[in-house]
PDB file of C-alpha atoms and ligand atoms in Angstrom:
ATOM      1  CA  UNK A   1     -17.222  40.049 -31.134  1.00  0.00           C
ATOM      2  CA  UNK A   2     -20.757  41.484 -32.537  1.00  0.00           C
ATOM      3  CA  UNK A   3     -23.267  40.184 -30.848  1.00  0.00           C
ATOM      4  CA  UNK A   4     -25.470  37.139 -33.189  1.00  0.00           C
ATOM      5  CA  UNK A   5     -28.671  37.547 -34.974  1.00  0.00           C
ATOM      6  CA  UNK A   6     -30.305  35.206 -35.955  1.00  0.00           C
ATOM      7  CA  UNK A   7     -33.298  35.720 -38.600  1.00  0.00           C
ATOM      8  CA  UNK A   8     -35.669  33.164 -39.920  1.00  0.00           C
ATOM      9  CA  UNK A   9     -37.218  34.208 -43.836  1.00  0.00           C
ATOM     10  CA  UNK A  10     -40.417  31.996 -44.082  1.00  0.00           C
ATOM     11  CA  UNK A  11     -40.970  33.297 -47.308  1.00  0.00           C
ATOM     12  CA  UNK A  12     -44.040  32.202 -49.289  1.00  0.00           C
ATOM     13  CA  UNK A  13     -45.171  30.289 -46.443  1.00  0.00           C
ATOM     14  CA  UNK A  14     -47.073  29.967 -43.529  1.00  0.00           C
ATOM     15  CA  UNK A  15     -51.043  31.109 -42.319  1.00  0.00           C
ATOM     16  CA  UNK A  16     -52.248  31.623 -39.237  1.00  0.00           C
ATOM     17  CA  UNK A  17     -52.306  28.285 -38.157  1.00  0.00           C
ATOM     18  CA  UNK A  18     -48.358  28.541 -38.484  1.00  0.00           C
ATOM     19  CA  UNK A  19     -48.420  31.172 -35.549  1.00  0.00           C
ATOM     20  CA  UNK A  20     -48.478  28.429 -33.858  1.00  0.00           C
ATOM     21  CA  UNK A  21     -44.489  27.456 -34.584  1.00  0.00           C
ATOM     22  CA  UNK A  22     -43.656  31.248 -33.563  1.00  0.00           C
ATOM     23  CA  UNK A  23     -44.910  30.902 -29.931  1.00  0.00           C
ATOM     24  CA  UNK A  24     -42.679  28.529 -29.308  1.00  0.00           C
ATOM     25  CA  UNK A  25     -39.536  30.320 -31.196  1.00  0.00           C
ATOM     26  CA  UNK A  26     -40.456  33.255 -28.599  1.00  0.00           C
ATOM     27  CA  UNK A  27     -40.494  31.078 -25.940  1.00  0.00           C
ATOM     28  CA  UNK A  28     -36.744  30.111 -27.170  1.00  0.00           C
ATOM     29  CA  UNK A  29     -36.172  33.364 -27.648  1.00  0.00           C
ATOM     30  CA  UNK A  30     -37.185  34.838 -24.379  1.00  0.00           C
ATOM     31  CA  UNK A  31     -34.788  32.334 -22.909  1.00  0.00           C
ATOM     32  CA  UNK A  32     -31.446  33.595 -24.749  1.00  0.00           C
ATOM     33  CA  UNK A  33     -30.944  37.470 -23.653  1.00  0.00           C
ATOM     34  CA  UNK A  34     -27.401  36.801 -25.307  1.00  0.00           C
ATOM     35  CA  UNK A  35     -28.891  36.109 -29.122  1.00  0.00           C
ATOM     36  CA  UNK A  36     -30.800  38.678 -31.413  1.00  0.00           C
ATOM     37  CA  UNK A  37     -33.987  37.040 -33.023  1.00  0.00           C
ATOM     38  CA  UNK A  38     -36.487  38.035 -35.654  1.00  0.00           C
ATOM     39  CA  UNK A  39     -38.709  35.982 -38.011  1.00  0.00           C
ATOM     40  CA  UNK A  40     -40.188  37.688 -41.509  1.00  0.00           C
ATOM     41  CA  UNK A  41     -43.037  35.808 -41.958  1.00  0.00           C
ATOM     42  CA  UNK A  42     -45.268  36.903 -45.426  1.00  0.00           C
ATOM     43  CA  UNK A  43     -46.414  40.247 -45.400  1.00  0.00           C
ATOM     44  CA  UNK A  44     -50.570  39.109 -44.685  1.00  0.00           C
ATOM     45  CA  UNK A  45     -48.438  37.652 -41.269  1.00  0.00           C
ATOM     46  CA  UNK A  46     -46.839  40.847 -40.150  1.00  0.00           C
ATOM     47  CA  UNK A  47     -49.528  42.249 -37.714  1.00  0.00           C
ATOM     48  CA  UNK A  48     -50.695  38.833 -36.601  1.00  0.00           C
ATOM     49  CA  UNK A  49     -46.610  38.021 -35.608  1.00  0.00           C
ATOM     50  CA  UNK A  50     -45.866  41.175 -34.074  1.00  0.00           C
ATOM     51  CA  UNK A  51     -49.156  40.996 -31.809  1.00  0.00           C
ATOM     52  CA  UNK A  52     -47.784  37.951 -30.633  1.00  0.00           C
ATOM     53  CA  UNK A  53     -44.115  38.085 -30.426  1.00  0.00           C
ATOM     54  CA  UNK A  54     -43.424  39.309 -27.438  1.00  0.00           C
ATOM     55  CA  UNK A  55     -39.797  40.500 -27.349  1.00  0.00           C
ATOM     56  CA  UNK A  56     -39.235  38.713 -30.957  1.00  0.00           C
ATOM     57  CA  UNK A  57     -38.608  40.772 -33.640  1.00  0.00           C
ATOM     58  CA  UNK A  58     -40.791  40.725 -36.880  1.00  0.00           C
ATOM     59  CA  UNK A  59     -39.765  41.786 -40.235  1.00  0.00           C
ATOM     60  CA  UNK A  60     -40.474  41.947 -43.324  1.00  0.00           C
ATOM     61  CA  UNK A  61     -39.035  40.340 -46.688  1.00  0.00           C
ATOM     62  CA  UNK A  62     -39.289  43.225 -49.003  1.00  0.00           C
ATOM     63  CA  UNK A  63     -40.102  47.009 -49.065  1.00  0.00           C
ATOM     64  CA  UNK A  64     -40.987  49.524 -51.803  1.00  0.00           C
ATOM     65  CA  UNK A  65     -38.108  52.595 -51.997  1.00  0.00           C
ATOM     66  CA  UNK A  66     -41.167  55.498 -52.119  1.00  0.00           C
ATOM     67  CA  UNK A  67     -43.360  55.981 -49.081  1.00  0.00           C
ATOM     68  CA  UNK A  68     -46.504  55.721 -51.315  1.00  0.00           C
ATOM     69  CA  UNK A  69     -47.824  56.106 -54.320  1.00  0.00           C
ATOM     70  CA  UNK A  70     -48.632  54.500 -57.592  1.00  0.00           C
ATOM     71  CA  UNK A  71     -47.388  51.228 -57.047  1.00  0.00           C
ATOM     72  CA  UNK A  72     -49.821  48.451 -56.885  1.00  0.00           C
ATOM     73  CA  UNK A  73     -48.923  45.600 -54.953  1.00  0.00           C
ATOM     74  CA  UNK A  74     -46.292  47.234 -52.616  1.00  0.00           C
ATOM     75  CA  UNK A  75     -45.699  48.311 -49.358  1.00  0.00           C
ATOM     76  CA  UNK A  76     -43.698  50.989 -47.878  1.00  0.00           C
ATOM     77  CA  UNK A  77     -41.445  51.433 -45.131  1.00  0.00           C
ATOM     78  CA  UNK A  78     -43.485  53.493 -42.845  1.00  0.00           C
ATOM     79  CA  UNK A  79     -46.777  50.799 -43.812  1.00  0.00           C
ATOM     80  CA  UNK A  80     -44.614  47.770 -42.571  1.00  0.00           C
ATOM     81  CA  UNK A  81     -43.625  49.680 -39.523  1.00  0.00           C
ATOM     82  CA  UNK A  82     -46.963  50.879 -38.644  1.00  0.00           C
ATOM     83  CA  UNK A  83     -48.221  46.929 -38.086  1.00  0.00           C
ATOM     84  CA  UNK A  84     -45.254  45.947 -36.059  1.00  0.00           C
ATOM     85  CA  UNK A  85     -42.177  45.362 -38.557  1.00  0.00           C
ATOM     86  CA  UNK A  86     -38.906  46.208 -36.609  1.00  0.00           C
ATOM     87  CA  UNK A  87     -36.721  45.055 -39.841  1.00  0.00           C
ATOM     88  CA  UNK A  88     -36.710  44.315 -43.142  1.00  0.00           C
ATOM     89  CA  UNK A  89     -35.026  41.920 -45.905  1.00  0.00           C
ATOM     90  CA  UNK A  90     -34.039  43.778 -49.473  1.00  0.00           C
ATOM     91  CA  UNK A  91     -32.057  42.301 -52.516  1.00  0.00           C
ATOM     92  CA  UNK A  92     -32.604  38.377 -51.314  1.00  0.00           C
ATOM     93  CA  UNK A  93     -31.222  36.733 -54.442  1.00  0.00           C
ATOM     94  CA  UNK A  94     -34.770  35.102 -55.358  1.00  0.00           C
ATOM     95  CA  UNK A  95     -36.206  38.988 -55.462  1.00  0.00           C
ATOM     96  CA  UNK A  96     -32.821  40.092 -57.485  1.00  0.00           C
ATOM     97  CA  UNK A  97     -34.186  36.581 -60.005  1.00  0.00           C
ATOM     98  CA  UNK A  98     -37.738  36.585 -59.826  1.00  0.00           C
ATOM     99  CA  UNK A  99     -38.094  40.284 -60.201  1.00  0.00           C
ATOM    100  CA  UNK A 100     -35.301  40.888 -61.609  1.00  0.00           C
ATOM    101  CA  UNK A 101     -34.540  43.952 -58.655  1.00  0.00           C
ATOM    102  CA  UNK A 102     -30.481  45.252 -59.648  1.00  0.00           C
ATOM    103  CA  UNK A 103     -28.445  46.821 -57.073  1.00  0.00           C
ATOM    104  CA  UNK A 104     -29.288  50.747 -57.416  1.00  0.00           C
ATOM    105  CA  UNK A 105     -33.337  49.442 -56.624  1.00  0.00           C
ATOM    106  CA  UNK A 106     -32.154  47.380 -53.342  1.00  0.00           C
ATOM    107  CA  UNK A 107     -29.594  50.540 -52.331  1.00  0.00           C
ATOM    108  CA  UNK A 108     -32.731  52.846 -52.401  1.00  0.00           C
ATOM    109  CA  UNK A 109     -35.263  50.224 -50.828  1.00  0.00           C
ATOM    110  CA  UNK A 110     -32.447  49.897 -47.921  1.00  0.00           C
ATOM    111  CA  UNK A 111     -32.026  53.632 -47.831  1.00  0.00           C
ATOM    112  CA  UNK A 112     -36.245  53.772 -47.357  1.00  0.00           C
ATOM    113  CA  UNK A 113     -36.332  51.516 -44.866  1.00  0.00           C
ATOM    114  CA  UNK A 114     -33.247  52.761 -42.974  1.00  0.00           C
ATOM    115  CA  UNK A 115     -34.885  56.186 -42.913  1.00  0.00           C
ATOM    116  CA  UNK A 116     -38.451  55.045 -41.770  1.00  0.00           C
ATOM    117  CA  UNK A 117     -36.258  52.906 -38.572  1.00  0.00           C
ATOM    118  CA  UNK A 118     -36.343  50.089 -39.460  1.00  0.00           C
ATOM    119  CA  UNK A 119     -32.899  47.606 -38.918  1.00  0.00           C
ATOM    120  CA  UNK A 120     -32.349  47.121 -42.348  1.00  0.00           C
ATOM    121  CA  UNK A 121     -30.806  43.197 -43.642  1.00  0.00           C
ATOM    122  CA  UNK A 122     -29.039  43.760 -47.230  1.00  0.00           C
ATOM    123  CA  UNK A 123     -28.175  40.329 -48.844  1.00  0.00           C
ATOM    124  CA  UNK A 124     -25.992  39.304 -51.347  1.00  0.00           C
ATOM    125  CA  UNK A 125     -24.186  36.337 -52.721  1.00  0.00           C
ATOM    126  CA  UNK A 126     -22.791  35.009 -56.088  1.00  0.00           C
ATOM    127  CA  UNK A 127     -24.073  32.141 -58.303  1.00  0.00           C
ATOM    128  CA  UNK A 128     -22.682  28.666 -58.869  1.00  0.00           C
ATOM    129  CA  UNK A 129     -21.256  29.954 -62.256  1.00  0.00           C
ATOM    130  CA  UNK A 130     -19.763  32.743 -60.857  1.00  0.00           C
ATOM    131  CA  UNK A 131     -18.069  30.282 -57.840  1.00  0.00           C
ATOM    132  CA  UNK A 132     -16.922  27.811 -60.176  1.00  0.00           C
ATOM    133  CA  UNK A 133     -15.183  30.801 -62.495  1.00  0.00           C
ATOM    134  CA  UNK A 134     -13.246  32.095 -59.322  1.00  0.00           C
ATOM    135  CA  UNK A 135     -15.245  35.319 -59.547  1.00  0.00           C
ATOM    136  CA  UNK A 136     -17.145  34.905 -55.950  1.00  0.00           C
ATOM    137  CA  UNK A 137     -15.689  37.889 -53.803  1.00  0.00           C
ATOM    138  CA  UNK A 138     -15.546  39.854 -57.437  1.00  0.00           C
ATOM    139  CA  UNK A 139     -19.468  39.347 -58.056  1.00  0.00           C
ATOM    140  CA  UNK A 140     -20.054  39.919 -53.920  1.00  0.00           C
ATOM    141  CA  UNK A 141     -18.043  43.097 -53.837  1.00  0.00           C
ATOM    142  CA  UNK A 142     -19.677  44.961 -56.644  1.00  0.00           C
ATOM    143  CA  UNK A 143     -23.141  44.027 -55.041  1.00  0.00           C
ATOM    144  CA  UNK A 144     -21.697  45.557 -52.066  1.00  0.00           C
ATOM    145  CA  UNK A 145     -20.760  48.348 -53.880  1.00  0.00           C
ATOM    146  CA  UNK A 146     -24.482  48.684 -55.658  1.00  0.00           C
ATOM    147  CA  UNK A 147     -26.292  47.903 -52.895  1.00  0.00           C
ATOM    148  CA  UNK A 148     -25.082  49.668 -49.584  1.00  0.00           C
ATOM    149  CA  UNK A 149     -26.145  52.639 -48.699  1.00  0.00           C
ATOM    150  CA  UNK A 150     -23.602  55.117 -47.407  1.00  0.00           C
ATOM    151  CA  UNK A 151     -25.724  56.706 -44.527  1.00  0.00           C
ATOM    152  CA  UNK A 152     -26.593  54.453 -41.893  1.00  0.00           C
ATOM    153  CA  UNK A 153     -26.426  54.440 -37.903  1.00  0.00           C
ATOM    154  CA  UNK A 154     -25.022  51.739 -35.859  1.00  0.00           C
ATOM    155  CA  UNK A 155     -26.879  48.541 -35.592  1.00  0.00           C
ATOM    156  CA  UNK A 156     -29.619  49.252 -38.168  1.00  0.00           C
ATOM    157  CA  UNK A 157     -27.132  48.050 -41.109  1.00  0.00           C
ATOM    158  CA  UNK A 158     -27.138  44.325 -41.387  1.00  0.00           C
ATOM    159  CA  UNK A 159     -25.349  42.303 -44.351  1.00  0.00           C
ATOM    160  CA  UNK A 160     -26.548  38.543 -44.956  1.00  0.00           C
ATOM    161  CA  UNK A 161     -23.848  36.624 -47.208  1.00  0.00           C
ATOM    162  CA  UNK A 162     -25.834  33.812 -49.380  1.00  0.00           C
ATOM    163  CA  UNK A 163     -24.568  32.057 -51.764  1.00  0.00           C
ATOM    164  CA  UNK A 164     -27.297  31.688 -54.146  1.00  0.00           C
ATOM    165  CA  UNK A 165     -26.381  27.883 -55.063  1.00  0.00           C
ATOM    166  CA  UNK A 166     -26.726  27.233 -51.591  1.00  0.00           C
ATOM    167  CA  UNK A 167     -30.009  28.412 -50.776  1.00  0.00           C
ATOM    168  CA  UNK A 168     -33.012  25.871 -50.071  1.00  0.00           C
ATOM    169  CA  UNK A 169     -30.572  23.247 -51.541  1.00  0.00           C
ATOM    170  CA  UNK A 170     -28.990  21.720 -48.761  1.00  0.00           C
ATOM    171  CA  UNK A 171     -25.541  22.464 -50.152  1.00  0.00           C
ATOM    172  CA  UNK A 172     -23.585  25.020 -47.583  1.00  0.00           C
ATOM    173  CA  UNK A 173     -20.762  26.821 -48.380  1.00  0.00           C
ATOM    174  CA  UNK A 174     -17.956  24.876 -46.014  1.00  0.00           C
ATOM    175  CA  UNK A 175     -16.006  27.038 -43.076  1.00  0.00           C
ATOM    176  CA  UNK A 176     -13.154  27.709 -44.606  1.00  0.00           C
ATOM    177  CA  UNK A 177     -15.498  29.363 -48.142  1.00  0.00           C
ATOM    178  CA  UNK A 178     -17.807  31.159 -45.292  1.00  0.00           C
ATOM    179  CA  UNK A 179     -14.478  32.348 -43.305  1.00  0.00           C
ATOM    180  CA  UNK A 180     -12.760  33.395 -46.704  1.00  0.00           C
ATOM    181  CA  UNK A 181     -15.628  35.503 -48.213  1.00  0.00           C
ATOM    182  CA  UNK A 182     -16.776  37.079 -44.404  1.00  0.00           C
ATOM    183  CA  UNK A 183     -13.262  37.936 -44.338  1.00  0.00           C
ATOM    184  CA  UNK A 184     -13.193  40.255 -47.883  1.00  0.00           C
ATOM    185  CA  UNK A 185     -16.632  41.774 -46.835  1.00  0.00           C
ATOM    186  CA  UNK A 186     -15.159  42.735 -43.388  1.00  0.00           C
ATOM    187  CA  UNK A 187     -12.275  44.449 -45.500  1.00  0.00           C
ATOM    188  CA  UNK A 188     -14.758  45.939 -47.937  1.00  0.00           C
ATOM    189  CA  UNK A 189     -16.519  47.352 -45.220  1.00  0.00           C
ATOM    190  CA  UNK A 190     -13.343  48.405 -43.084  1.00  0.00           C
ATOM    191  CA  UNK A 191     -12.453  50.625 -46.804  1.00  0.00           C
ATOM    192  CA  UNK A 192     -15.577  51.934 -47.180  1.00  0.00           C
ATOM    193  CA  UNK A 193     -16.550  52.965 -43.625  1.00  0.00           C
ATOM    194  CA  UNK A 194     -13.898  53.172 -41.825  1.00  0.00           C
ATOM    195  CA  UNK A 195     -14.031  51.985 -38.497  1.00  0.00           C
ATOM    196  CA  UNK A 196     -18.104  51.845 -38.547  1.00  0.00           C
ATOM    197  CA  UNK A 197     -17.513  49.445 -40.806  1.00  0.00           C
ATOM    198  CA  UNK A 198     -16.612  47.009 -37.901  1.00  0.00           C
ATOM    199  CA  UNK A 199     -20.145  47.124 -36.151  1.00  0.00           C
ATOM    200  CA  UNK A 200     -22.068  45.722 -39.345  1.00  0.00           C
ATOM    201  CA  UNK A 201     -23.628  42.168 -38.453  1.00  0.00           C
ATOM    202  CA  UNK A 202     -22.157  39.701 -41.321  1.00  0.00           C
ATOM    203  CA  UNK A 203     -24.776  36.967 -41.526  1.00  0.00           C
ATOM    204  CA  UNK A 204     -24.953  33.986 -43.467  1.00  0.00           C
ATOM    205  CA  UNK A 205     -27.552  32.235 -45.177  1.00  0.00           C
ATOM    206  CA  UNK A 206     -27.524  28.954 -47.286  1.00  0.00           C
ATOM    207  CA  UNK A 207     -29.119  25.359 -46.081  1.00  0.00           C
ATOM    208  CA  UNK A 208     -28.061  26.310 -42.088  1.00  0.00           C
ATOM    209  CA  UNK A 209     -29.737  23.626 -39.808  1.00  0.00           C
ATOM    210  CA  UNK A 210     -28.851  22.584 -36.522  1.00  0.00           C
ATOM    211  CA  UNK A 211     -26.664  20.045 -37.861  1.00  0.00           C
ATOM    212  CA  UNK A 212     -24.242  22.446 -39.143  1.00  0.00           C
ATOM    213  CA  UNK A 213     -25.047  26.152 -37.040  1.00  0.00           C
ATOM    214  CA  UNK A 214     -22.648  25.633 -34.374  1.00  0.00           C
ATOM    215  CA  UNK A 215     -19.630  25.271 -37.178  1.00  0.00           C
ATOM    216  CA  UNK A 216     -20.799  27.725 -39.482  1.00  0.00           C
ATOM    217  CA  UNK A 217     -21.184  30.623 -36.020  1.00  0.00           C
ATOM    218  CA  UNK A 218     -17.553  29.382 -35.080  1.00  0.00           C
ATOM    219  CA  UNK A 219     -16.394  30.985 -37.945  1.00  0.00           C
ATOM    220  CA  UNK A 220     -14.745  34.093 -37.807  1.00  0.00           C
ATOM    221  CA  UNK A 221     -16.577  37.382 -38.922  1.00  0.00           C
ATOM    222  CA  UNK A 222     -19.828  34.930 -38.967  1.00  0.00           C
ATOM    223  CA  UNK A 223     -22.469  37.350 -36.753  1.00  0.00           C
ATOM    224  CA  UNK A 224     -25.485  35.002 -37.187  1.00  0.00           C
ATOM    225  CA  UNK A 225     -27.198  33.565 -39.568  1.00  0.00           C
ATOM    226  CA  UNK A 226     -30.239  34.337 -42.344  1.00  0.00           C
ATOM    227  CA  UNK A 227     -32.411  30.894 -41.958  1.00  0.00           C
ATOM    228  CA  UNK A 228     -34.922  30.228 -44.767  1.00  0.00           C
ATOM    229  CA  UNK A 229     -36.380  26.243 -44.255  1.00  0.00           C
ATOM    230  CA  UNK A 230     -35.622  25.822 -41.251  1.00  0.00           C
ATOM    231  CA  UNK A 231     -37.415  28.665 -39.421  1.00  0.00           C
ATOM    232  CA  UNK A 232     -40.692  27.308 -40.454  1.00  0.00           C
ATOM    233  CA  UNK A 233     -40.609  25.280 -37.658  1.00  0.00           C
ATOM    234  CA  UNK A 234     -39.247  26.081 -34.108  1.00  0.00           C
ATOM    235  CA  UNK A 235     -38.190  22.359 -33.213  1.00  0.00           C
ATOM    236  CA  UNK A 236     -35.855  23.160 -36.557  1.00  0.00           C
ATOM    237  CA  UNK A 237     -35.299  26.892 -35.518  1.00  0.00           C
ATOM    238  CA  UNK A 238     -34.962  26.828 -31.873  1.00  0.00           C
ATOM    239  CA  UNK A 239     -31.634  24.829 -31.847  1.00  0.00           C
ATOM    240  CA  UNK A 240     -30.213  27.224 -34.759  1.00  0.00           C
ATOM    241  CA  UNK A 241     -30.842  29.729 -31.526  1.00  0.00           C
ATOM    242  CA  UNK A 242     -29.595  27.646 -29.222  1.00  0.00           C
ATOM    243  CA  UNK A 243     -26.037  27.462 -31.020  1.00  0.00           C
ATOM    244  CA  UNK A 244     -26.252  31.043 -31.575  1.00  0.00           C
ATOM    245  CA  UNK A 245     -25.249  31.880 -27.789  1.00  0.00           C
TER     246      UNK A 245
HETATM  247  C1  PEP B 301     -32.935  32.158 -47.275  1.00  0.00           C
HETATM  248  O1  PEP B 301     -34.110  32.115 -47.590  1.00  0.00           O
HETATM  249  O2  PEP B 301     -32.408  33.253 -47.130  1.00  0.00           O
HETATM  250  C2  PEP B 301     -32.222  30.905 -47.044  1.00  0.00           C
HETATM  251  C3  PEP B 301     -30.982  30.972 -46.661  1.00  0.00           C
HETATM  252  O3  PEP B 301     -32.917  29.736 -47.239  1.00  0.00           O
HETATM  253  P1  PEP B 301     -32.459  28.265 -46.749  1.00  0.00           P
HETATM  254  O4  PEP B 301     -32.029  28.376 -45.314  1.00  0.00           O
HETATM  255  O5  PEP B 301     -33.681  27.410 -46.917  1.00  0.00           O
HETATM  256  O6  PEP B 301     -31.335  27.834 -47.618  1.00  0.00           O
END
């Protein structure tokens, strides 16, 4: 069994005054050497997290592919480790919507990031369309396909599974859906890597609270979770953690 990460995306949120919810998720954090933990606050947060984190990871939500350049509005790799980023998110289905990002963008984002060190969390995850027309593991394994890159070293490659109809909705994907779909990614992975294939962390994200972690880390191939709303705040987090271990 992999050992669980479990990552908090606050997204668009949070200022400084938020810092305040991460001292106590360290806290948490400090007190379960058996769980991975990281939180990816905005990018304006990065520094100010990572000064204050203590053994927490911080990450960030996005990365450009170059390492500079032309590109107004972006950051790069090396940039996001240079003020304390240990990881990064890339191809989170509201970045593949809102800006439209395809797979062959997010394979050479996570090939930047892997390169500059940083642990490197690839999501994917099919629509309620695509569920409802049986096509779920189709439309999961060709993002798999677009998205991964081939060169990678232990422990830096991380795959979050989110269902995109189960994001910020409260819906979540039940066990035996979660089991089903970590399942084909595990095999995707097993053809395509061989046995590296069994060290990749397969997260899942989609309305996980602590009502529900516990469940959804019982199931098998399930190696942590990828926690939008509830990371914002640690007396919503820090029980996520808890059922981590
Ligand atoms: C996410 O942002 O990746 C996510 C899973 O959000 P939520 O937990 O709010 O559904």
């Amino acid at each position: 069994m992999l050992r669980k990460l479990v990552v908090g995306n606050w997204k668009m949120n949070g200022s400084l005054a938020q810092l305040a919810e991460l001292s106590a998720i360290v806290e948490a954090a400090r007190g379960r050497a058996d769980v991975d933990v990281a939180v990816c606050p905005p990018a304006t947060l990065i520094a100010h997290a990572a000064a204050q984190a203590g053994g927490l990871a911080i990450g960030a939500q996005d990365v450009h592919c170059n390492p500079h350049g032309a590109h107004t509005g972006c950051v790069s790799a090396a940039m996001l480790k240079e003020v304390g980023a240990s990881l990064v998110i890339v191809g989170h289905s509201e970045r593949r919507q809102d800006q439209r990002e395809r797979d062959e963008e997010i394979r050479a984002k996570a090939e930047a990031a892997l390169a500059a060190g940083l642990q490197t969390i690839v999501c994917v995850g099919e629509s309620d369309p695509d569920r409802q027309a049986g096509r779920a593991v189709e439309v999961v394994t060709n993002q798999l396909l677009g998205s991964l890159p081939d060169s990678w070293s232990v422990g830096e490659l991380v795959l979050a599974y989110e269902p995109i109809w189960a994001i910020g909705t409260g819906k979540v994907a039940t066990p035996a859906d979660v089991a089903e779909m970590h399942a084909a990614i595990r095999r995707n992975l097993a053809q395509r890597f061989g046995e590296r294939g069994a060290s990749i962390r397969i997260l899942y994200g989609g309305s996980v609270k602590a009502d529900n972690a516990a469940e959804l880390f019982a199931v098998p191939d399930v190696d942590g979770a990828l926690v939008g709303g509830a990371s914002l705040s640690a007396a919503q987090f820090v029980p996520i953690i808890q059922a981590a271990g």
